[in-house]
PDB file of C-alpha atoms and ligand atoms in Angstrom:
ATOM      1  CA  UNK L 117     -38.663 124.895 -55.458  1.00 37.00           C
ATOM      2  CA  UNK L 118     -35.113 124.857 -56.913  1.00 39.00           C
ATOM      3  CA  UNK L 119     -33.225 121.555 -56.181  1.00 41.00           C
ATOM      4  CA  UNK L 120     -30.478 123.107 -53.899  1.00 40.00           C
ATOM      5  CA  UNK L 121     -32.634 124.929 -51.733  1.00 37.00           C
ATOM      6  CA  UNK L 122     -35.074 121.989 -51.612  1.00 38.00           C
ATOM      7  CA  UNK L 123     -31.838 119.278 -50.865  1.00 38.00           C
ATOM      8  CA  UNK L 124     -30.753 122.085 -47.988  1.00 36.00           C
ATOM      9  CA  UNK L 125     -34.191 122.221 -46.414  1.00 35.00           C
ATOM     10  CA  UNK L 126     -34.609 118.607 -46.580  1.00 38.00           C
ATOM     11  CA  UNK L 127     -31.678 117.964 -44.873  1.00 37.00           C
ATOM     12  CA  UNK L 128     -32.211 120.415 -42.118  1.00 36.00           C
ATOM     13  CA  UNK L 129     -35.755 118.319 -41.782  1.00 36.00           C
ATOM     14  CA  UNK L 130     -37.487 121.873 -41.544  1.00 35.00           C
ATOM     15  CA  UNK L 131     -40.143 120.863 -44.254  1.00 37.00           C
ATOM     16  CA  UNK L 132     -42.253 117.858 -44.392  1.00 37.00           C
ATOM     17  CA  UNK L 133     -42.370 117.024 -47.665  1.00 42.00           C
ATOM     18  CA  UNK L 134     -41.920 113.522 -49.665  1.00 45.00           C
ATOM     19  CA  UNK L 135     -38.571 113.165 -52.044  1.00 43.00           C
ATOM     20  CA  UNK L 136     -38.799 113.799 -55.441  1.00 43.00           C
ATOM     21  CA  UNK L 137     -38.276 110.897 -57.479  1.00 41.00           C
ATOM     22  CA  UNK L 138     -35.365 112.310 -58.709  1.00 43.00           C
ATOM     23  CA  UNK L 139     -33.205 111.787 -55.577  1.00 45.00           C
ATOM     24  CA  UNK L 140     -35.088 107.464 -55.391  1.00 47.00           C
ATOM     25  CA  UNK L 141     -33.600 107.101 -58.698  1.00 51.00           C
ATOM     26  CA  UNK L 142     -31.176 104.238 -56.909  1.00 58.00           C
ATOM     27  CA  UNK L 143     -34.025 103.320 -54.390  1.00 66.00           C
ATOM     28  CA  UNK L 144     -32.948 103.159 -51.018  1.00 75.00           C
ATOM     29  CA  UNK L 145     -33.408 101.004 -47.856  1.00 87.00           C
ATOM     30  CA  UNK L 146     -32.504 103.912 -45.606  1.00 91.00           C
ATOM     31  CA  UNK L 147     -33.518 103.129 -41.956  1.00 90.00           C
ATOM     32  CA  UNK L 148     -33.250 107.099 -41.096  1.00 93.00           C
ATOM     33  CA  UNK L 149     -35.861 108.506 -43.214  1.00 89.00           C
ATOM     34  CA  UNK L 150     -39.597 107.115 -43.132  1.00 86.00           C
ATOM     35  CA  UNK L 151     -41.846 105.701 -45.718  1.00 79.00           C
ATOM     36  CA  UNK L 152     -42.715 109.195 -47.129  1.00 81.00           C
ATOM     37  CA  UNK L 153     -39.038 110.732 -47.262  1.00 81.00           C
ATOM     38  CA  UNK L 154     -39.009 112.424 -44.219  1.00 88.00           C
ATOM     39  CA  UNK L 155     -35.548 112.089 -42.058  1.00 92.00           C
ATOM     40  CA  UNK L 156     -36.637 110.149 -38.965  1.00 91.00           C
ATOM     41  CA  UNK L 157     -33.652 110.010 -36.360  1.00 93.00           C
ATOM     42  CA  UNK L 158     -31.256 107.211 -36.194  1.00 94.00           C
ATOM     43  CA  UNK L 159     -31.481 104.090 -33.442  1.00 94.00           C
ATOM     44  CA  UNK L 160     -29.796 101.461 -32.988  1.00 97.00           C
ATOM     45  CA  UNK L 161     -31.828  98.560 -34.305  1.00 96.00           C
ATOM     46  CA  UNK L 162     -32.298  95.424 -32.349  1.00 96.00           C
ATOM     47  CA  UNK L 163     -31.178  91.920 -33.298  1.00 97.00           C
ATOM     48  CA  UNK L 164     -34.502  90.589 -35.101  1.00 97.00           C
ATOM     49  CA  UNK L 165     -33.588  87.051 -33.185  1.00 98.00           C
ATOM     50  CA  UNK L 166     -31.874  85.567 -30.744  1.00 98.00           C
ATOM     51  CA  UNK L 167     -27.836  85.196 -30.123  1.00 98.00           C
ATOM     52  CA  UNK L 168     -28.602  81.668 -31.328  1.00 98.00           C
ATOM     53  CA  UNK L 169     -31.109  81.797 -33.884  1.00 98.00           C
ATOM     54  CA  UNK L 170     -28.262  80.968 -36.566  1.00 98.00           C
ATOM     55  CA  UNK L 171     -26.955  78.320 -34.422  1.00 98.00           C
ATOM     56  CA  UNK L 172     -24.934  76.034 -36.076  1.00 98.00           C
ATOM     57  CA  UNK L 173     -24.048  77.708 -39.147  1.00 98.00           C
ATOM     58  CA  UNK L 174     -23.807  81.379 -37.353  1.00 98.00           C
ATOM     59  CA  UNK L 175     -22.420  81.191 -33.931  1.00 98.00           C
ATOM     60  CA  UNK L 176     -23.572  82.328 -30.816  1.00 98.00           C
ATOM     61  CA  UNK L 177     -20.988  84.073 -29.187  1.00 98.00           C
ATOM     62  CA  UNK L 178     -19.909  85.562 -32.887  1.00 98.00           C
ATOM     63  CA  UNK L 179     -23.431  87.037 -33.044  1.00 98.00           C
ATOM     64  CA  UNK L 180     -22.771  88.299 -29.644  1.00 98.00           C
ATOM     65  CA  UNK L 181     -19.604  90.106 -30.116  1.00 98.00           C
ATOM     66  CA  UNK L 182     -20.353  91.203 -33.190  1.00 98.00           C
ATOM     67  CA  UNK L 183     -23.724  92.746 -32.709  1.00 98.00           C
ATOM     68  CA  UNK L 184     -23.269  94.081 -29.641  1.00 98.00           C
ATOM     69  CA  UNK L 185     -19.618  95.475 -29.671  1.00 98.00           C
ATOM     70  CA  UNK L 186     -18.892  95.262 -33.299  1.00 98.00           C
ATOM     71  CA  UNK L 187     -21.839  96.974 -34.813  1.00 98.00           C
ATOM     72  CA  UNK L 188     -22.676  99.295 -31.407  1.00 98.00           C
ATOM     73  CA  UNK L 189     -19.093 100.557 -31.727  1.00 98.00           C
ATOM     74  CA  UNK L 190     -20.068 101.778 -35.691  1.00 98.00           C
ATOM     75  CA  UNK L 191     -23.042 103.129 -33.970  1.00 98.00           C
ATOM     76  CA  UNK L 192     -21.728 105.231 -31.100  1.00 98.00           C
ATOM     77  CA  UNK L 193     -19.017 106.537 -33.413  1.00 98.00           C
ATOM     78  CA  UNK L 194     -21.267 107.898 -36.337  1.00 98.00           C
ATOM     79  CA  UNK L 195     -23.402 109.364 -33.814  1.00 97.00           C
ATOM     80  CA  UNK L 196     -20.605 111.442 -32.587  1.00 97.00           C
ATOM     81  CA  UNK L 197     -19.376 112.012 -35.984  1.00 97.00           C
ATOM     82  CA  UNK L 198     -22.710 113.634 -36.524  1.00 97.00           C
ATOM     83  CA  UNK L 199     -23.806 115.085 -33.275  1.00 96.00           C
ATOM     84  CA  UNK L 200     -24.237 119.118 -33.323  1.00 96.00           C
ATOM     85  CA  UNK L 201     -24.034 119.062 -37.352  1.00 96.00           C
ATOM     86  CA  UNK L 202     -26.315 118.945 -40.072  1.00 95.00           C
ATOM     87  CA  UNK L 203     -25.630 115.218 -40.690  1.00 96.00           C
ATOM     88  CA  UNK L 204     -27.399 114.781 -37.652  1.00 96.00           C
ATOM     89  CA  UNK L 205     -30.655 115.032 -39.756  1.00 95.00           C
ATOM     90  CA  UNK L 206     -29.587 113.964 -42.568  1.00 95.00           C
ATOM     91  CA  UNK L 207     -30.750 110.811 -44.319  1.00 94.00           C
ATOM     92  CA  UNK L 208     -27.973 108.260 -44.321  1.00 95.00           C
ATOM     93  CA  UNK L 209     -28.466 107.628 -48.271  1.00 93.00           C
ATOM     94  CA  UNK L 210     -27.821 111.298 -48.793  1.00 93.00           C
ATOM     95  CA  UNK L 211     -24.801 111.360 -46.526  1.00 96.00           C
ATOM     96  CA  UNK L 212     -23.600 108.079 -48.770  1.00 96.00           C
ATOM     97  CA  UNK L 213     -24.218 109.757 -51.991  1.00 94.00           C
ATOM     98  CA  UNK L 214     -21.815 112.219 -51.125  1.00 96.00           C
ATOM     99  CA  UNK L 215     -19.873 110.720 -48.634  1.00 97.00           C
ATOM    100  CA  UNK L 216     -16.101 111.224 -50.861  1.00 97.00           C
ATOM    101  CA  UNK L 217     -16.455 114.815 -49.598  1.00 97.00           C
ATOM    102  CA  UNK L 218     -17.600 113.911 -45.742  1.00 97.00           C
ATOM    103  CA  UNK L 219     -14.336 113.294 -43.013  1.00 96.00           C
ATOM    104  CA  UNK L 220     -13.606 109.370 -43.027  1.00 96.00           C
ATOM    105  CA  UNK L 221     -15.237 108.558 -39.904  1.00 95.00           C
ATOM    106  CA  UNK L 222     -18.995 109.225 -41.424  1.00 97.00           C
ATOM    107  CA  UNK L 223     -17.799 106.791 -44.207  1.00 98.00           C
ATOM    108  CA  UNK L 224     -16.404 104.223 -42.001  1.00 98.00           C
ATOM    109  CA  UNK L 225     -18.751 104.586 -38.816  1.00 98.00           C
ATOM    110  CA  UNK L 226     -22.060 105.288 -41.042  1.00 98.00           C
ATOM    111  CA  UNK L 227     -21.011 102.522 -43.489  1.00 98.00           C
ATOM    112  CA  UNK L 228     -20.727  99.811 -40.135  1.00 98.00           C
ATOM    113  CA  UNK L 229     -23.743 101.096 -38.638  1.00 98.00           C
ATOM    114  CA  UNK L 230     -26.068 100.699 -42.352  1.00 98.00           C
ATOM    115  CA  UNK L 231     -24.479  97.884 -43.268  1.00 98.00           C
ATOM    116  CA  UNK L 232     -25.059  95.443 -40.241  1.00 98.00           C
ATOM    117  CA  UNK L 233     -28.352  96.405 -39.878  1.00 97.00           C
ATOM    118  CA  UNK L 234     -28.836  95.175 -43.478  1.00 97.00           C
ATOM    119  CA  UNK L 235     -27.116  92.138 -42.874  1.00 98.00           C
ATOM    120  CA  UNK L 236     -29.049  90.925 -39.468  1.00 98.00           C
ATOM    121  CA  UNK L 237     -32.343  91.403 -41.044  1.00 97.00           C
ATOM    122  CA  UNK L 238     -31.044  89.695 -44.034  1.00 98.00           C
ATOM    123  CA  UNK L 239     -30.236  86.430 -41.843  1.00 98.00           C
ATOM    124  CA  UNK L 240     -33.002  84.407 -40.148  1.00 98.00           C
ATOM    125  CA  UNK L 241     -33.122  80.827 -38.231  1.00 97.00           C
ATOM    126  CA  UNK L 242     -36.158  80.472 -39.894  1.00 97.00           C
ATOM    127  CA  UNK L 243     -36.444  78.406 -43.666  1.00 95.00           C
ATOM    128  CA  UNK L 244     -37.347  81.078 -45.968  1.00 98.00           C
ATOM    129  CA  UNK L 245     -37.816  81.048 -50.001  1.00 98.00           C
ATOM    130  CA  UNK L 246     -36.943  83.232 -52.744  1.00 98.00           C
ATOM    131  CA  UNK L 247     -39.665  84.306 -54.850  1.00 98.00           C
ATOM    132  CA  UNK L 248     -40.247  83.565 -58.577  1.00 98.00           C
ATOM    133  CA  UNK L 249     -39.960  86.551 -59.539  1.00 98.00           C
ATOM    134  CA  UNK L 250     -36.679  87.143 -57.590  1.00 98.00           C
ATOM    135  CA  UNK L 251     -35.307  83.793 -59.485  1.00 98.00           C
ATOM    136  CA  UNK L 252     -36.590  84.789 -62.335  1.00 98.00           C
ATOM    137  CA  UNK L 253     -34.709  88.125 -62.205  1.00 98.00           C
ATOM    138  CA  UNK L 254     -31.555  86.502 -60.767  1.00 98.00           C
ATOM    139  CA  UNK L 255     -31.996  83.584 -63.794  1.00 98.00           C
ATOM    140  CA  UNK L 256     -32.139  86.573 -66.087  1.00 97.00           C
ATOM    141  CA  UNK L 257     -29.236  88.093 -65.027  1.00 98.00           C
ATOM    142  CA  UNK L 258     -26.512  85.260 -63.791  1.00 98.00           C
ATOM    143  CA  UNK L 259     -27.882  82.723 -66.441  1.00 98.00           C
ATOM    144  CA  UNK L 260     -28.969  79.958 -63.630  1.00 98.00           C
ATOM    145  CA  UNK L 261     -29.485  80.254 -59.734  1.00 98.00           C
ATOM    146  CA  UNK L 262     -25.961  78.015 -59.472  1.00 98.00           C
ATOM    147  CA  UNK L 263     -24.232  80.675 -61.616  1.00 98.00           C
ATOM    148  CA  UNK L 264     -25.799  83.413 -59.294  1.00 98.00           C
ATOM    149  CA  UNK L 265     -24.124  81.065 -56.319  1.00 98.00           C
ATOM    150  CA  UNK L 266     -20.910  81.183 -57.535  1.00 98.00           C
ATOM    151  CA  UNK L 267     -20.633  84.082 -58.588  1.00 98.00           C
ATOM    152  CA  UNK L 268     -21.614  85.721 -55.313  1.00 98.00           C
ATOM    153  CA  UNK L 269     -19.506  83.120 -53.306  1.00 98.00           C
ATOM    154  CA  UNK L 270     -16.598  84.125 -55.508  1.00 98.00           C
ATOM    155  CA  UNK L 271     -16.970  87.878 -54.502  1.00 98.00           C
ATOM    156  CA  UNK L 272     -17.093  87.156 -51.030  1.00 98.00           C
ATOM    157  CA  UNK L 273     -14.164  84.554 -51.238  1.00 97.00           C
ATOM    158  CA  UNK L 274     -11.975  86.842 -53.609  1.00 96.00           C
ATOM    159  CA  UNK L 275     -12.429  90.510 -51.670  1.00 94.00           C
ATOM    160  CA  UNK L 276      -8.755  90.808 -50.143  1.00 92.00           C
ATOM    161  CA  UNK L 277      -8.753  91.701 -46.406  1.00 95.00           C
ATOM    162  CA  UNK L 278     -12.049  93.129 -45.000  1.00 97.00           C
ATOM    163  CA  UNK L 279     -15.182  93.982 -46.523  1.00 98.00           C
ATOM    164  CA  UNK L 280     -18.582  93.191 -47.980  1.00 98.00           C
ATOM    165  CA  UNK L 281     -20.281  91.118 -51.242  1.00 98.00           C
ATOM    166  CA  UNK L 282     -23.152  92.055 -52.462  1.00 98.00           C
ATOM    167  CA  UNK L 283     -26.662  90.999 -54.332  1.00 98.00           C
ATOM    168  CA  UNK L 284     -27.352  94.914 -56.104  1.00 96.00           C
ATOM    169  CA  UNK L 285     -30.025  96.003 -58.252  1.00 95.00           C
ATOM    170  CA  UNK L 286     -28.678  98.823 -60.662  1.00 92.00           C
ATOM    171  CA  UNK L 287     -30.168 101.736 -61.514  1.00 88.00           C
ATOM    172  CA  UNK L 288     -31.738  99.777 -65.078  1.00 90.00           C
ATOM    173  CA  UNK L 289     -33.280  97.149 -62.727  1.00 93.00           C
ATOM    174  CA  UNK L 290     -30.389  94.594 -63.293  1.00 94.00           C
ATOM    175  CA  UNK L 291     -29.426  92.215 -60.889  1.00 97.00           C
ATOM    176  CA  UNK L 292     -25.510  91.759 -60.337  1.00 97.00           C
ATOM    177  CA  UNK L 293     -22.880  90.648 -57.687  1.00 98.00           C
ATOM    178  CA  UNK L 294     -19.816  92.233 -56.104  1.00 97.00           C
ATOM    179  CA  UNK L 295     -17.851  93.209 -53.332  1.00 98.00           C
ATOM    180  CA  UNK L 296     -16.472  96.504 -51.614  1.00 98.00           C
ATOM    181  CA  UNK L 297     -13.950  96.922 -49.139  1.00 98.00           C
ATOM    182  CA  UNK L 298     -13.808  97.938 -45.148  1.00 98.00           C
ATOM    183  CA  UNK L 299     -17.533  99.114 -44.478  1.00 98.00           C
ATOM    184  CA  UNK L 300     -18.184 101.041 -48.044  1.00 98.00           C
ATOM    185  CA  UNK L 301     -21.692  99.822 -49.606  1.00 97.00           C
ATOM    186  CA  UNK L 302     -23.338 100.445 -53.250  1.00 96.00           C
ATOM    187  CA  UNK L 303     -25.330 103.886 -51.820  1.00 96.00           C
ATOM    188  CA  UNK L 304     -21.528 105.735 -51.759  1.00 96.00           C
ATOM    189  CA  UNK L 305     -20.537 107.505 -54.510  1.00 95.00           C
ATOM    190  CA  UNK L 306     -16.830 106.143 -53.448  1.00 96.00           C
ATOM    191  CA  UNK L 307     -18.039 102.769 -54.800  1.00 96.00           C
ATOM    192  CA  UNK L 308     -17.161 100.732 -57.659  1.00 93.00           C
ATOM    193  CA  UNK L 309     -20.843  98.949 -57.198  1.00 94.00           C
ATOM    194  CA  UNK L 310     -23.410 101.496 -57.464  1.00 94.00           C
ATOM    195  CA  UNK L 311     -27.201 100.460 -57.022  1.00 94.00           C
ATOM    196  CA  UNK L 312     -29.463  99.299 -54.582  1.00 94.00           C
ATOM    197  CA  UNK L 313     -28.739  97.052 -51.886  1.00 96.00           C
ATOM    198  CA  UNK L 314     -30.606  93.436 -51.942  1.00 97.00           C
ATOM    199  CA  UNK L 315     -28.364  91.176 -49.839  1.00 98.00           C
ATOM    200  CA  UNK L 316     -25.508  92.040 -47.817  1.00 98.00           C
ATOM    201  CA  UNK L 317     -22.712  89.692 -46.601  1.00 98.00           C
ATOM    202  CA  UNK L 318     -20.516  90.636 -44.441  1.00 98.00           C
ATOM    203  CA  UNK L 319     -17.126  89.119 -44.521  1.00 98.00           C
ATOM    204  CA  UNK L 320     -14.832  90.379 -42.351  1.00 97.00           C
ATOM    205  CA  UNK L 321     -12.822  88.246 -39.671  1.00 96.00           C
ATOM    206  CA  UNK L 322     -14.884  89.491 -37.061  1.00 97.00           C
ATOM    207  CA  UNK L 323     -18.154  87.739 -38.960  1.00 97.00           C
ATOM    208  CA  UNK L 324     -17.031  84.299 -38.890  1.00 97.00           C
ATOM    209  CA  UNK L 325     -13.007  83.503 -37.426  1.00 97.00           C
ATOM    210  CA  UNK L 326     -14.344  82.055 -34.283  1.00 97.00           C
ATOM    211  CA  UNK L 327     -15.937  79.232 -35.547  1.00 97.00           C
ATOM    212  CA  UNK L 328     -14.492  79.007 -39.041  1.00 97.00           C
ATOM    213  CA  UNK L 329     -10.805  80.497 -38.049  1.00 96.00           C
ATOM    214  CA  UNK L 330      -9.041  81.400 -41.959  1.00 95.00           C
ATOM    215  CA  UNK L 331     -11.879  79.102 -43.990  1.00 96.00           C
ATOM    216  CA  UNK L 332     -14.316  82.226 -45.421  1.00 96.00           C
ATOM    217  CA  UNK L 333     -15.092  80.091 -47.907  1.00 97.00           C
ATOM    218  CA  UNK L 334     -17.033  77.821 -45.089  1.00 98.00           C
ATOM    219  CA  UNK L 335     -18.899  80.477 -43.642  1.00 98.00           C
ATOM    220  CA  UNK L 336     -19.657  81.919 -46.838  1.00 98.00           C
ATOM    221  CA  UNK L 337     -21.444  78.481 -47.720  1.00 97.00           C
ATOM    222  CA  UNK L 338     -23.014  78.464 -44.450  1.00 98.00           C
ATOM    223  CA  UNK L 339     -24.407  81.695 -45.287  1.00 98.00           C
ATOM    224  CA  UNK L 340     -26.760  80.003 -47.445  1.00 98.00           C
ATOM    225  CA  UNK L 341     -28.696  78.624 -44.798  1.00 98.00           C
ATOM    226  CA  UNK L 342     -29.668  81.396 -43.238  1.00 98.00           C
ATOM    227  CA  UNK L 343     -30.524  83.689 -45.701  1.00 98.00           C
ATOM    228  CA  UNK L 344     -33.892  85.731 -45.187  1.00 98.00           C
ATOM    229  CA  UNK L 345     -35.072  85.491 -48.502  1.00 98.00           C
ATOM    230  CA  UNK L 346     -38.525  86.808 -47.316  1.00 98.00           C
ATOM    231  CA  UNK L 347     -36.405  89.979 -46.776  1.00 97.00           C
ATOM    232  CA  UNK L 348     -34.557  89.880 -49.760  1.00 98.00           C
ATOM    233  CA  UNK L 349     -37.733  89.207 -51.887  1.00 97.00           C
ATOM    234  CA  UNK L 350     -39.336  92.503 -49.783  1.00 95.00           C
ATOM    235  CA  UNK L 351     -35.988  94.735 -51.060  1.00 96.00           C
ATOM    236  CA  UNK L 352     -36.211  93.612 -54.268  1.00 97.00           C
ATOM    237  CA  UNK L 353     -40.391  94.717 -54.927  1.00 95.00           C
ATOM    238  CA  UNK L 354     -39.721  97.634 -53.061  1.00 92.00           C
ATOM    239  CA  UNK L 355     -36.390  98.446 -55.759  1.00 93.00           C
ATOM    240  CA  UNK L 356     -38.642  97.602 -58.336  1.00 93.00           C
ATOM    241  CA  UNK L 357     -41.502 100.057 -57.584  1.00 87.00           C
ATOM    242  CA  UNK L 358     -39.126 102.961 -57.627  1.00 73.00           C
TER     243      UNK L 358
HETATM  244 MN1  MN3 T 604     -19.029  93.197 -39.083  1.00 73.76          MN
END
């Protein structure tokens, strides 16, 4: 089938067929389409945890406010972005991949809806490890794990006014670190950072200025802590294999 016929039909969901490998080339975590390619609807994901599960370093009441107005708000406002169009059934990776020609408020709304729902299921109360083969792919790439640390730290600390930093695999398998502002991520062809997804951070004031007021940099190390690495590890196999 010729590509733009095939992209078209995909995106209308009208044929049930896996994606070439062509369009995984930047492998995808995309909660909209299913295992085999196939567009899937869009829900609103629940919290994996509790309110408290990241109790003391993540606060209740943020968690609170922030899953459940913050991120719902994203929600509800991509899904009328979308509704009666063919971005309704579209995957969101394909919708990022061409989102500089899409109105503002599927880049903003669809950006805040993917992006949290990254970043809860990167978080857990529960003491998780890296894998070896993550740090040895993170060794490769920053030189140490404490390199890797500060580097990411820095682009959390260092993005100016709201956004997100970012653990990415690139499209060569290489691990790097960055940031992107208001609720752009590394699918949009907008961004600087181009790759896959691995760990998100948000930092926005919304994420942490109840308990840590102006002091990012404190949240950011409290971050640590609560860092689902068994997730992280699962992102990175999965960006491997394609
Ligand atoms: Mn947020």
């Amino acid at each position: 089938m010729e590509r733009r016929k095939f992209l078209s039909t995909v995106g209308l969901g009208a044929v049930a067929v896996a994606l070439p490998h062509e369009l995984l080339a930047t492998p995808v975590f995309d909660f909209s389409i299913d295992d085999k390619g196939n567009f899937k609807g869009h829900e609103f994901p629940e919290l994996p945890y509790s309110f408290d599960a990241l109790e003391p370093h993540i606060d209740k009441m943020t968690m609170e406010i922030h899953y459940d107005r913050h991120h719902r708000g994203y929600f509800k406002k991509f899904m009328a972005a979308i509704e009666g169009t063919d971005h309704a059934s579209t995957p969101m990776s394909k919708l990022f991949a061409g989102v500089s020609k899409l109105p503002t408020g599927i880049r903003n709304n669809g950006g805040g809806f993917y992006n949290h729902t990254l970043f809860w299921n990167n978080m857990s109360g529960k003491k998780t490890r890296p894998s070896d083969k993550l740090k040895k792919a993170i060794e490769d790439a920053f030189g140490s794990w404490e390199k890797f640390r500060e580097e990411f730290n820095r682009a959390a600390a260092t993005r100016f006014g709201s956004g997100w930093a970012w653990l990415v695999m690139d499209a060569k398998k290489k691990l790097f670190v960055g940031s992107t502002p208001n609720q752009d991520n590394p699918l949009m062809d907008v961004s600087e950072l181009r790759g896959t997804p691995l760990l998100a951070l948000d930092v926005w004031e919304h994420a942490y200025y109840l308990k840590y007021q102006n002091k990012r940099p404190d949240y950011v190390s409290a971050f640590w802590n609560v860092i689902n690495w068994d997730e992280v590890n699962r992102r990175f196999d999965k960006a491997l294999e394609l």
